[in-house]
Tab-separated table of C-alpha atoms and ligand atoms in Angstrom:
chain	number	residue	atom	x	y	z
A	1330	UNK	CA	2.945	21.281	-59.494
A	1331	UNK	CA	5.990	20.383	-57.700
A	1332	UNK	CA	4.960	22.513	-54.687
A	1333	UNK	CA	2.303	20.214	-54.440
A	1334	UNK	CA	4.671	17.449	-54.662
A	1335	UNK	CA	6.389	19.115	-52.071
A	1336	UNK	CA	3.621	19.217	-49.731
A	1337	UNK	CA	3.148	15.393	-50.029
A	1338	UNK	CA	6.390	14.718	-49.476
A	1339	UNK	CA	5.946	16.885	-46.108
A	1340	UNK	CA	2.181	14.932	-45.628
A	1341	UNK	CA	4.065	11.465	-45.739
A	1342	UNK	CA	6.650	12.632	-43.316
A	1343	UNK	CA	3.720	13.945	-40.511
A	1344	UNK	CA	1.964	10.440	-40.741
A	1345	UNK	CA	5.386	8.709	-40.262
A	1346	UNK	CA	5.784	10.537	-37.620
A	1347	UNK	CA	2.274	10.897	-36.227
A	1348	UNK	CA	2.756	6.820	-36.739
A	1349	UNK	CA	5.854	6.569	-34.597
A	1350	UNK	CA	4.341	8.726	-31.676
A	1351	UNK	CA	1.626	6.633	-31.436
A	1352	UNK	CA	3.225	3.556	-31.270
A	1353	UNK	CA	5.585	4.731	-28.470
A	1354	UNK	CA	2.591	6.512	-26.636
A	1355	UNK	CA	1.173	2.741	-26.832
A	1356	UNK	CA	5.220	1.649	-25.135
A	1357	UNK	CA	5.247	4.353	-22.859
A	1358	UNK	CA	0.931	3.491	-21.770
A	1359	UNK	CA	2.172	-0.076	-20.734
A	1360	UNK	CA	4.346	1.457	-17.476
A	1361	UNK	CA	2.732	0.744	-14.490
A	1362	UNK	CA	-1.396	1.186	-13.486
A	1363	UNK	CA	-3.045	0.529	-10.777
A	1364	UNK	CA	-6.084	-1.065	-12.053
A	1365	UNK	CA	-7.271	-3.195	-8.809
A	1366	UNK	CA	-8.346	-1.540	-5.539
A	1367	UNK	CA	-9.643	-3.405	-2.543
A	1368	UNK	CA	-12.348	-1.652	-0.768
A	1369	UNK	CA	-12.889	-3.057	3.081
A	1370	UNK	CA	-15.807	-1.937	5.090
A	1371	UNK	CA	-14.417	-2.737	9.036
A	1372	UNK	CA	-15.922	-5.012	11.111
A	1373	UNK	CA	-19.574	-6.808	10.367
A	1374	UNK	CA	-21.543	-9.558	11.036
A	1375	UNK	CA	-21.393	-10.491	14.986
A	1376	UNK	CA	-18.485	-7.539	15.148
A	1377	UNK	CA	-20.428	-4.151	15.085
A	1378	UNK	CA	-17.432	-2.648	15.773
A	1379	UNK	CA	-17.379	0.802	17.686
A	1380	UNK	CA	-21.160	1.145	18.912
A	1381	UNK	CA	-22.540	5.076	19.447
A	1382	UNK	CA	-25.763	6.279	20.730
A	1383	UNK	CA	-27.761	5.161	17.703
A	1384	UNK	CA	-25.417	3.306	14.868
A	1385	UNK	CA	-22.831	0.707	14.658
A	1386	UNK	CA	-19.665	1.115	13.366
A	1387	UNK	CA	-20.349	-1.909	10.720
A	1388	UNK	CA	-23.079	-0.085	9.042
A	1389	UNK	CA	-21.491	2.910	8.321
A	1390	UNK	CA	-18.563	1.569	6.898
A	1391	UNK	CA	-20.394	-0.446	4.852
A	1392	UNK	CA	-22.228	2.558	3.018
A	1393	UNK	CA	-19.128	4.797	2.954
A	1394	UNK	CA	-17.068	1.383	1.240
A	1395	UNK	CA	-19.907	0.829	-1.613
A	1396	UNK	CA	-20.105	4.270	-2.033
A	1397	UNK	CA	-16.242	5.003	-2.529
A	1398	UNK	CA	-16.207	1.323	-4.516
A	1399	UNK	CA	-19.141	3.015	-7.288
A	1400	UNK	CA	-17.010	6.300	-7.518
A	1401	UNK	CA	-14.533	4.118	-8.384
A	1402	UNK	CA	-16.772	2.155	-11.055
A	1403	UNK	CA	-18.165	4.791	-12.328
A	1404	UNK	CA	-15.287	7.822	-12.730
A	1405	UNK	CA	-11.861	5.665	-13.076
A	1406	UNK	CA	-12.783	3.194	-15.645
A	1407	UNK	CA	-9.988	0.312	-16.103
A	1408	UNK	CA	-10.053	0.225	-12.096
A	1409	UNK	CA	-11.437	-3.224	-10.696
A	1410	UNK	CA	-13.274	-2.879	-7.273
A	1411	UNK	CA	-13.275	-5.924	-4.941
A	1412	UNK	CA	-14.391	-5.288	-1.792
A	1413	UNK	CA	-13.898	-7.446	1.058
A	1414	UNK	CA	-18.049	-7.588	2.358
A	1415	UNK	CA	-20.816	-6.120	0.849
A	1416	UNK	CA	-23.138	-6.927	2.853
A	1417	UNK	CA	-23.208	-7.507	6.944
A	1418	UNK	CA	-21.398	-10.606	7.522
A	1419	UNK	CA	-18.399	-11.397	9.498
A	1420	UNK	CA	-15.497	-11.387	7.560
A	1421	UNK	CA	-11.751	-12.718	9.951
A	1422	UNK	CA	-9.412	-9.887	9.885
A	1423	UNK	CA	-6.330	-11.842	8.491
A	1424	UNK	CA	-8.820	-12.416	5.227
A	1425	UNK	CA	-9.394	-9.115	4.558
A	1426	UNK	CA	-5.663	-8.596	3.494
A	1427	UNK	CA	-5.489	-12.192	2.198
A	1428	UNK	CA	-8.246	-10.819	-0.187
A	1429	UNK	CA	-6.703	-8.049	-1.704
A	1430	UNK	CA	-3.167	-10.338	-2.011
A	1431	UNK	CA	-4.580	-12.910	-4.079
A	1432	UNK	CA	-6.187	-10.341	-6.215
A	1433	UNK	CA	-2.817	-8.545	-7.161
A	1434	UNK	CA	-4.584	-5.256	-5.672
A	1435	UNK	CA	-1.987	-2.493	-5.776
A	1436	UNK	CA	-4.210	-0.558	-2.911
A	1437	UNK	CA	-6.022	-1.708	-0.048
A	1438	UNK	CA	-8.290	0.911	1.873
A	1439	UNK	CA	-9.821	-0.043	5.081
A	1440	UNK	CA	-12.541	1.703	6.112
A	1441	UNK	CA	-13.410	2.343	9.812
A	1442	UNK	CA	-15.111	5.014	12.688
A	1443	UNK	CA	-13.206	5.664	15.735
A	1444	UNK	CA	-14.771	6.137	19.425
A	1445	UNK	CA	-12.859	7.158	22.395
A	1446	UNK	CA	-14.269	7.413	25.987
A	1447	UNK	CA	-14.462	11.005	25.702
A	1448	UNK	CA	-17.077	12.268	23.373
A	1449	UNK	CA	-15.815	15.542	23.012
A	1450	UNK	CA	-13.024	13.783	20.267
A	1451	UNK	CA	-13.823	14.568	16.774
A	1452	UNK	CA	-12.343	14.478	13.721
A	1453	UNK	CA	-10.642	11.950	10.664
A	1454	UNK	CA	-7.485	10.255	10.549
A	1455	UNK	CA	-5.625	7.577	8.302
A	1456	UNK	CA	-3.109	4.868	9.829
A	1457	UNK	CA	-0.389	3.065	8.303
A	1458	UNK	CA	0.908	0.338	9.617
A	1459	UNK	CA	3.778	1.194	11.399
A	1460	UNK	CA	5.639	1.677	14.825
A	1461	UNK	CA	3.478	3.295	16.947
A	1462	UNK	CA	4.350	6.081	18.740
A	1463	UNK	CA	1.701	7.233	20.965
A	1464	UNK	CA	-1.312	6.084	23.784
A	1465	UNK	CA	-3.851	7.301	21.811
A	1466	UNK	CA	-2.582	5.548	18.537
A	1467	UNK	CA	-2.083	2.281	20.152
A	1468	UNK	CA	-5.776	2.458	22.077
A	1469	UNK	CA	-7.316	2.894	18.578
A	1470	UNK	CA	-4.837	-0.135	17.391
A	1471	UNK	CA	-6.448	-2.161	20.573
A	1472	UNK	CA	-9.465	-1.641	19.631
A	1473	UNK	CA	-9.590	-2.349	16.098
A	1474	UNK	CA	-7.461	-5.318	16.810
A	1475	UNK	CA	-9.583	-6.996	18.949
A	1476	UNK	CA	-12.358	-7.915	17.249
A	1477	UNK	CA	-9.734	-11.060	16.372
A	1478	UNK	CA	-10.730	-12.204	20.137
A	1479	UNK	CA	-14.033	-13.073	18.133
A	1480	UNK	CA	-12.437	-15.193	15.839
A	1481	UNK	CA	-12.090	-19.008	16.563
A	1482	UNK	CA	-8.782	-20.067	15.840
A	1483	UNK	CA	-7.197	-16.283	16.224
A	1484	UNK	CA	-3.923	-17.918	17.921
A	1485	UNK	CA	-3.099	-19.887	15.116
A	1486	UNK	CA	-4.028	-17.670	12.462
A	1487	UNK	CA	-2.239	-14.465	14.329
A	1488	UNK	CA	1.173	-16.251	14.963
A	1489	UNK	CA	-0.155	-16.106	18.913
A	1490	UNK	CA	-0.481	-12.490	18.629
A	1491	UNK	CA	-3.238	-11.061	21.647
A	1492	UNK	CA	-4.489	-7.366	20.855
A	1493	UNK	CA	-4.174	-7.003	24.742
A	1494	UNK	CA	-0.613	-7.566	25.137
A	1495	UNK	CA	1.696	-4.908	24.904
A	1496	UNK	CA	4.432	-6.972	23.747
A	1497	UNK	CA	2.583	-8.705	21.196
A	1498	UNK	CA	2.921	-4.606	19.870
A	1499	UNK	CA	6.058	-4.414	20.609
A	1500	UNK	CA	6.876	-7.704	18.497
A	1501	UNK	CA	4.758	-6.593	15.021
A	1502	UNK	CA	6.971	-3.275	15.377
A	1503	UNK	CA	9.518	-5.345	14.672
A	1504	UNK	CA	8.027	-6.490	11.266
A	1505	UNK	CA	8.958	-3.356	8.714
A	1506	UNK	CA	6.181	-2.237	6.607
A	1507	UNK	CA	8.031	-2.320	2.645
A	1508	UNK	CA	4.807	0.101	1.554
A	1509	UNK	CA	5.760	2.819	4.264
A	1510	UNK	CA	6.280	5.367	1.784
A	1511	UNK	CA	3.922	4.422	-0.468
A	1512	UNK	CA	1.030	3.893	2.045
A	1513	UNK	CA	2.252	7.252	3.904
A	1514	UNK	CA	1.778	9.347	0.146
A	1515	UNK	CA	-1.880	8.075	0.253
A	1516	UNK	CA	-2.716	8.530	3.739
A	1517	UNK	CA	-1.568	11.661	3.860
A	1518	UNK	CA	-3.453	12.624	0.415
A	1519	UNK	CA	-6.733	11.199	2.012
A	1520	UNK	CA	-6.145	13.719	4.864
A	1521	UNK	CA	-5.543	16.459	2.606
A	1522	UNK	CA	-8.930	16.022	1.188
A	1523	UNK	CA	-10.827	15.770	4.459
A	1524	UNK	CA	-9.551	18.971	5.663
A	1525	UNK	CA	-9.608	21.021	2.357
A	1526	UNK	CA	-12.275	19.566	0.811
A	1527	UNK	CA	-14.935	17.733	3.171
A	1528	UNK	CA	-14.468	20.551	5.782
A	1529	UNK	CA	-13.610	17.929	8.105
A	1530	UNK	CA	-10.870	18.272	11.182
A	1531	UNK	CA	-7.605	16.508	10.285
A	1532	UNK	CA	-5.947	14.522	13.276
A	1533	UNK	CA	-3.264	13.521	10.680
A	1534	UNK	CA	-1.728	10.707	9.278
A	1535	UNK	CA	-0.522	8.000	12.240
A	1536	UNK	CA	0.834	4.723	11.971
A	1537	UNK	CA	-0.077	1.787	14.605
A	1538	UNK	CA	0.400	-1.982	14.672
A	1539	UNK	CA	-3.104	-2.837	13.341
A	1540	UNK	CA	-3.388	-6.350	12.152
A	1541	UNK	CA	-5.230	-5.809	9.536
A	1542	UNK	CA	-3.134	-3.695	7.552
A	1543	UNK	CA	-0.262	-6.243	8.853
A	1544	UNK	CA	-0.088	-8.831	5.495
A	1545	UNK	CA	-1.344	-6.778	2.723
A	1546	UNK	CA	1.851	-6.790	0.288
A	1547	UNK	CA	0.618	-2.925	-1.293
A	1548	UNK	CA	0.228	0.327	0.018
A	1549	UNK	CA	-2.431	-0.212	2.482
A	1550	UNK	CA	-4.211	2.354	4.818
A	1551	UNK	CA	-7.162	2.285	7.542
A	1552	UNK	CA	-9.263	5.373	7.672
A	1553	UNK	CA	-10.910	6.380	10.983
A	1554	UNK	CA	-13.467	8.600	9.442
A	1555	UNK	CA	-14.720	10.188	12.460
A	1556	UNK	CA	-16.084	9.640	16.347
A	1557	UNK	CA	-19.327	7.712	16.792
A	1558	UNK	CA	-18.591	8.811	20.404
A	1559	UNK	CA	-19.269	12.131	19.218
A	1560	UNK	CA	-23.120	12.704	18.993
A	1561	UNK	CA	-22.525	15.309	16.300
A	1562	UNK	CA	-20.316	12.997	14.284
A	1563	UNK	CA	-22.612	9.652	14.895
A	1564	UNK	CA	-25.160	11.908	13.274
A	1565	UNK	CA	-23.273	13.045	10.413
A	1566	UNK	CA	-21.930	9.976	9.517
A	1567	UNK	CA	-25.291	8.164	9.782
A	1568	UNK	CA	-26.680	10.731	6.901
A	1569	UNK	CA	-26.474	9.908	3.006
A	1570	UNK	CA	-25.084	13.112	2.767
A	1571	UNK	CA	-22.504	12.916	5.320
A	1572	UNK	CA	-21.314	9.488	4.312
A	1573	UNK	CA	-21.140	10.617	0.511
A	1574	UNK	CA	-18.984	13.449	1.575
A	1575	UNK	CA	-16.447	10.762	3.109
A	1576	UNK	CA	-16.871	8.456	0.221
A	1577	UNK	CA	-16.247	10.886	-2.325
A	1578	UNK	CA	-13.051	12.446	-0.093
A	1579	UNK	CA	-11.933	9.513	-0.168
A	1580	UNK	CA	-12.096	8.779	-3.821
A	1581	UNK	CA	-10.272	11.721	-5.224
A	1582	UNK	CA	-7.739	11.277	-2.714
A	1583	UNK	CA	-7.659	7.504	-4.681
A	1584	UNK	CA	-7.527	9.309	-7.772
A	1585	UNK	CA	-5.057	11.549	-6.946
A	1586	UNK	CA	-2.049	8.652	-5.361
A	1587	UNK	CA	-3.304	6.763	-8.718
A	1588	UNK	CA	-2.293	10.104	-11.262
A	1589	UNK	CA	0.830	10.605	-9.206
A	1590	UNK	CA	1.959	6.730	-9.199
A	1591	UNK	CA	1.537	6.187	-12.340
A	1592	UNK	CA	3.209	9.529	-13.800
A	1593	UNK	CA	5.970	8.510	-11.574
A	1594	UNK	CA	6.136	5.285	-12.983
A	1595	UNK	CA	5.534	6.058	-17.113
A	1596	UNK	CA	8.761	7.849	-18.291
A	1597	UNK	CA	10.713	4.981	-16.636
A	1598	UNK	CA	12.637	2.808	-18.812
A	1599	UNK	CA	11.928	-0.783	-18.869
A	1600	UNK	CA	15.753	-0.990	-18.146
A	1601	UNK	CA	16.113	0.242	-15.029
A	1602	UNK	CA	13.541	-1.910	-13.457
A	1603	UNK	CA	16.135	-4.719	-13.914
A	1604	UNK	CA	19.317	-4.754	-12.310
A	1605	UNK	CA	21.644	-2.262	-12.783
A	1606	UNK	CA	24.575	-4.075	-10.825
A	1607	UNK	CA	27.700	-5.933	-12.087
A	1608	UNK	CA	27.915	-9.451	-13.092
A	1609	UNK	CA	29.485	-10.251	-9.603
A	1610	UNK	CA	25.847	-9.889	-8.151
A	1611	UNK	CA	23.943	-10.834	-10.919
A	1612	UNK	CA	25.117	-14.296	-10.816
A	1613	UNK	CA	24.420	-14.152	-6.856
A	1614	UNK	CA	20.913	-13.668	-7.928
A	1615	UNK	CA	20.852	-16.498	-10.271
A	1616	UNK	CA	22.664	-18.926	-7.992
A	1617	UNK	CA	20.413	-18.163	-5.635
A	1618	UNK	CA	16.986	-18.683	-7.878
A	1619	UNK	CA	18.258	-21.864	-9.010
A	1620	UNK	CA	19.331	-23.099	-5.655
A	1621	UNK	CA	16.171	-22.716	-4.003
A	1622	UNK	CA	13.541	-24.822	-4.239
A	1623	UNK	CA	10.814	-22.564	-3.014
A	1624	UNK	CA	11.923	-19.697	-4.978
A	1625	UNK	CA	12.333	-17.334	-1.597
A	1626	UNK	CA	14.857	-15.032	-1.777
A	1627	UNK	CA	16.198	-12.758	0.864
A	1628	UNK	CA	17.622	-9.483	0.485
A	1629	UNK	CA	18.504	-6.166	2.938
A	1630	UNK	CA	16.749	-2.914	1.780
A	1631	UNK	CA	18.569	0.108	2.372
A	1632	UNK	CA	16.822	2.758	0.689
A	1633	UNK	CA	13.482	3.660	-1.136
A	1634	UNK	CA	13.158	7.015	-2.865
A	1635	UNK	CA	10.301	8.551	-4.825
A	1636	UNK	CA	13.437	9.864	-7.586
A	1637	UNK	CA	16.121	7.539	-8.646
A	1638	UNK	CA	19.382	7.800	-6.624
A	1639	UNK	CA	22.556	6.960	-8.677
A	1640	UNK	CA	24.352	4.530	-8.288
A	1641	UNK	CA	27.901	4.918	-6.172
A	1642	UNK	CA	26.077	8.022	-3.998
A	1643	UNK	CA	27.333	9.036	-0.705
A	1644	UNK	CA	23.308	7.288	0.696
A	1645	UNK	CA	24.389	4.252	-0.442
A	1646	UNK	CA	27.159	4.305	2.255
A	1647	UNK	CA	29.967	3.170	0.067
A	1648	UNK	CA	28.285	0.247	-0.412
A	1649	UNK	CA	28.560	-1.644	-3.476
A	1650	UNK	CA	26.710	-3.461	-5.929
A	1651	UNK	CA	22.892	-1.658	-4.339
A	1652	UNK	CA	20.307	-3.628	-6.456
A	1653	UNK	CA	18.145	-1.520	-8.140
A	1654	UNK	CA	14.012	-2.345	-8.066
A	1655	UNK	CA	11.167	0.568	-9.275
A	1656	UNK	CA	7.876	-1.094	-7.870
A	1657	UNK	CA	5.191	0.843	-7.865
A	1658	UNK	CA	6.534	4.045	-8.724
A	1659	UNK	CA	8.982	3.987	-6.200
A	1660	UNK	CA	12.939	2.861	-6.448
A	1661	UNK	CA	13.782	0.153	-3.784
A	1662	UNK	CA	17.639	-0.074	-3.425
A	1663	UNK	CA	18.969	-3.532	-2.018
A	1664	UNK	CA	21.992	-5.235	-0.789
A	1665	UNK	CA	22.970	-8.599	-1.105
A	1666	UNK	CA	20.747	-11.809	-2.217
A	1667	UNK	CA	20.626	-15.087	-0.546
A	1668	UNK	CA	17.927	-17.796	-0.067
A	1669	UNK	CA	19.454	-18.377	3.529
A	1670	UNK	CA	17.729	-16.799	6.155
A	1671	UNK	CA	20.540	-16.581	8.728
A	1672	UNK	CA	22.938	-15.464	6.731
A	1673	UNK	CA	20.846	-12.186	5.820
A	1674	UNK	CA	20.682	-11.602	9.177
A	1675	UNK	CA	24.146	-11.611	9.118
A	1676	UNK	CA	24.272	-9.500	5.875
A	1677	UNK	CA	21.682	-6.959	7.847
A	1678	UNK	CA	23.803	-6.552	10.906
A	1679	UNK	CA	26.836	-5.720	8.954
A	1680	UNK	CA	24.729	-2.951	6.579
A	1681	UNK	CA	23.177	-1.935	10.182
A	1682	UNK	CA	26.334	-0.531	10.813
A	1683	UNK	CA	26.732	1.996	7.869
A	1684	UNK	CA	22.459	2.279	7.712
A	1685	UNK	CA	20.945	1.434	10.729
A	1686	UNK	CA	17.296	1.485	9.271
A	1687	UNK	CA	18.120	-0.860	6.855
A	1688	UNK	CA	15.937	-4.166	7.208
A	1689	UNK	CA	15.341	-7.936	5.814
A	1690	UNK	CA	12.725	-8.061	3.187
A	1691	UNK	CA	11.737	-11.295	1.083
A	1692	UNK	CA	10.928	-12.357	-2.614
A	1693	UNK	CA	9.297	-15.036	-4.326
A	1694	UNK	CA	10.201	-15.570	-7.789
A	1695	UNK	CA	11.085	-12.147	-7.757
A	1696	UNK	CA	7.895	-11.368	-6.210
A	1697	UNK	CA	7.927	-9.063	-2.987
A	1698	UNK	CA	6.221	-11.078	-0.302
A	1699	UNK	CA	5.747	-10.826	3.786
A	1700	UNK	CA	8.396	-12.126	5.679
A	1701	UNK	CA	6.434	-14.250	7.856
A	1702	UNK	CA	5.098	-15.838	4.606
A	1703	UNK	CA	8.511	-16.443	3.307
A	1704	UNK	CA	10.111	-18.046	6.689
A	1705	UNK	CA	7.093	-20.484	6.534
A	1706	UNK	CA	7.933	-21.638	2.930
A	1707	UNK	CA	11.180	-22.705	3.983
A	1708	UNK	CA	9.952	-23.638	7.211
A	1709	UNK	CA	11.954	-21.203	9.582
A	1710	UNK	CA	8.465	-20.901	11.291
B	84	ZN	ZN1	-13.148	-0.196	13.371
C-alpha cells in the first residue's frame, strides 16, 4: 500500500511540474513573431513596368505575389498577408512602404522582373536597400525608380528626389538602412532557395538606392525574379508552373528568416530588451521623453549583432554607457540620447572617431522610425 502511496506522491510531483513547464512554455511563446508580412506585386495599373516580347512586368508580379501571399495563408497560420495590389491598378511607390508601416509588418517583400538591353542576361537576384556599388545595380535602381516620374506630385512626395540624377543617389546613400542586417539574412536566404531549390541562376544578393524599399521601418527586400529580356525567362515566368516555382522559393525562404528570427528572439529575457546601462543614462532617456513634445528621440548606433555583445567589450570602443535594444532578433547597441537633432550630430562625429560606421537613427516613443520622418515632426525639414 504505501508503494502506491509512493507513486502518487511521485504522480503529484510530474503534474506540478508538467504544470510549471507549461506555463513557462506559454512565457517563453510570447518572445517575438512575426505574424504580418506585406506582399507587393511591382508596378501596375498605367506602370507595366519592364515590358518583354509578350508580358508585362505588372502581370507577373502580380501572380507570383498572390501566389507567395496563399502559401503564406495556407502553410504559416498566425501570419497576416496584406498585400499592397491585388489586382492591376496603380499603386505610388512611397505607399507601398507606407502600407506595410501602418500595418506593423515585420517584413516587406517586393516583388519585381528585371530587363536589361542585352537579352542574353538571365537569372534572380534580391536588393536591399543600400549603398550601391555597381553600374549594373544602379541601372536596375533607375529603372525601378522611375516609374515615380508617373506619379503627380513625385517632387513633393520624394523630398525632390529624380530617379535620373546621380546625385539624388548619391544623397539616399547617405540615409543608413537600420534593417541592413536583417534585410541582408533574408535576401540572401531567398537566393539560397533559387539556386538550390528552384534550379534557378543566382546573381546574388545586391543592395541599391531603390525608393521603394527607402521608408519601410522592417527588413525589407525587392526580388528581381528573372529577365523578361530574356525570351527563355519571359516564357518561364509567364507559365503557372514557372511562377509557382518562384512563389513557392520564395515562401520557404519566408519561412525559413521567420524560424531563425524568432528562435533568435525566444530564449531572450524580457530584461535585456530594456536598458542595461547605469542610472547616469537612464535618466538621459527620461529627461529626454519628458522634454519632448513629439516624443522623437535621437540616438547614434554603433553596433548590431545577431549574438549579444557584453557590455564594456573592446567593439564598443571604450565607450561607455552603449544602450542595449534586441528588436527583431537582433541586438542594436546605442550611444547617447537626445531629442536635439544637432547635438547628435555632434554626438555622431565624436563616436565617428572611435567607429566610423556609426550613424544617427531616430525613435518615437521608443519606437524606431525613419529619420526623414522624425526631422519633419520637429520640423528640421
Ligand atoms: Zn520592377
Amino acid at each position: 500500500m504505501w508503494i502506491i502511496k509512493r507513486y502518487f506522491t511521485y504522480f503529484k510531483i510530474f503534474i506540478l511540474i508538467v504544470f510549471f513547464v507549461s506555463v513557462y512554455g506559454v512565457s517563453l511563446n510570447a518572445q517575438y513573431k512575426i505574424n504580418t508580412v506585406v506582399i507587393d506585386a511591382g508596378h501596375g495599373g498605367k506602370d507595366p513596368g519592364a515590358i518583354g516580347k509578350k508580358a508585362y512586368e505588372k502581370d507577373i508580379t502580380l501572380k507570383i505575389a498572390l501566389k507567395l501571399g496563399n502559401y503564406i495563408k495556407k502553410n504559416l497560420k498566425g501570419v497576416k498577408v496584406i498585400y499592397t495590389r491585388k489586382t492591376d491598378v496603380f499603386v505610388e511607390l512611397f505607399k507601398r512602404a507606407e502600407i506595410a508601416n501602418k500595418n506593423n509588418a515585420q517584413v516587406f517583400i517586393s516583388i519585381h522582373v528585371n530587363s536589361n538591353e542585352k537579352s542574353s542576361y538571365t537569372g534572380t537576384s534580391t536588393y536591399v536597400m543600400g549603398v550601391d556599388k555597381s553600374d549594373e545595380n544602379l541601372e536596375v535602381a533607375q529603372l525601378e525608380n522611375s516609374v515615380i516620374l508617373k506619379e503627380k506630385s513625385y517632387k513633393k512626395n520624394y523630398k525632390g528626389f529624380d530617379p535620373n540624377s546621380p546625385e539624388s543617389y548619391i544623397t539616399l546613400s547617405l540615409l543608413q538602412n537600420a534593417h541592413l542586417e536583417q534585410s541582408l539574412q533574408l535576401a540572401k536566404i531567398v537566393q539560397d532557395q533559387f539556386r538550390t531549390r528552384a534550379g534557378r541562376k543566382d546573381r546574388g544578393v545586391r543592395q541599391a538606392g531603390l525608393v521603394v524599399l527607402w521608408n519601410a521601418t522592417m527588413p525589407a527586400i525587392l526580388v528581381e525574379t528573372g529577365f523578361i529580356s530574356n525570351p527563355t525567362e519571359e516564357k518561364y515566368l509567364m507559365t503557372d508552373y514557372g511562377q509557382s516555382i518562384i512563389a513557392s522559393a520564395i515562401f520557404r525562404a519566408f519561412r525559413e528568416y521567420k524560424n531563425q528570427i524568432e528562435k533568435n528572439s525566444k530564449y531572450v529575457p524580457v530584461s535585456s530588451q530594456k536598458t542595461n546601462t547605469n542610472k547616469q543614462n537612464t535618466s538621459i532617456n527620461k529627461a529626454s521623453y519628458t522634454k519632448t513634445e513629439t516624443g522623437i528621440i535621437f540616438r547614434v548606433q554603433i553596433r548590431s549583432s545577431a549574438n549579444r555583445i557584453p557590455s564594456g567589450s573592446s567593439e564598443f570602443k571604450g565607450l561607455k554607457n552603449v544602450k542595449e535594444i534586441n528588436y527583431k532578433g537582433i541586438y542594436k547597441y546605442y550611444y547617447g540620447a537626445t531629442d536635439s537633432f544637432s547635438e547628435i550630430l555632434k554626438i555622431q562625429e565624436v563616436v565617428r572617431k572611435k567607429i566610423p560606421d556609426a550613424f544617427v537613427v531616430s525613435f518615437k516613443n521608443g519606437k524606431r522610425i525613419p529619420l526623414d520622418q522624425a526631422l519633419k515632426e520637429i520640423g528640421r525639414r
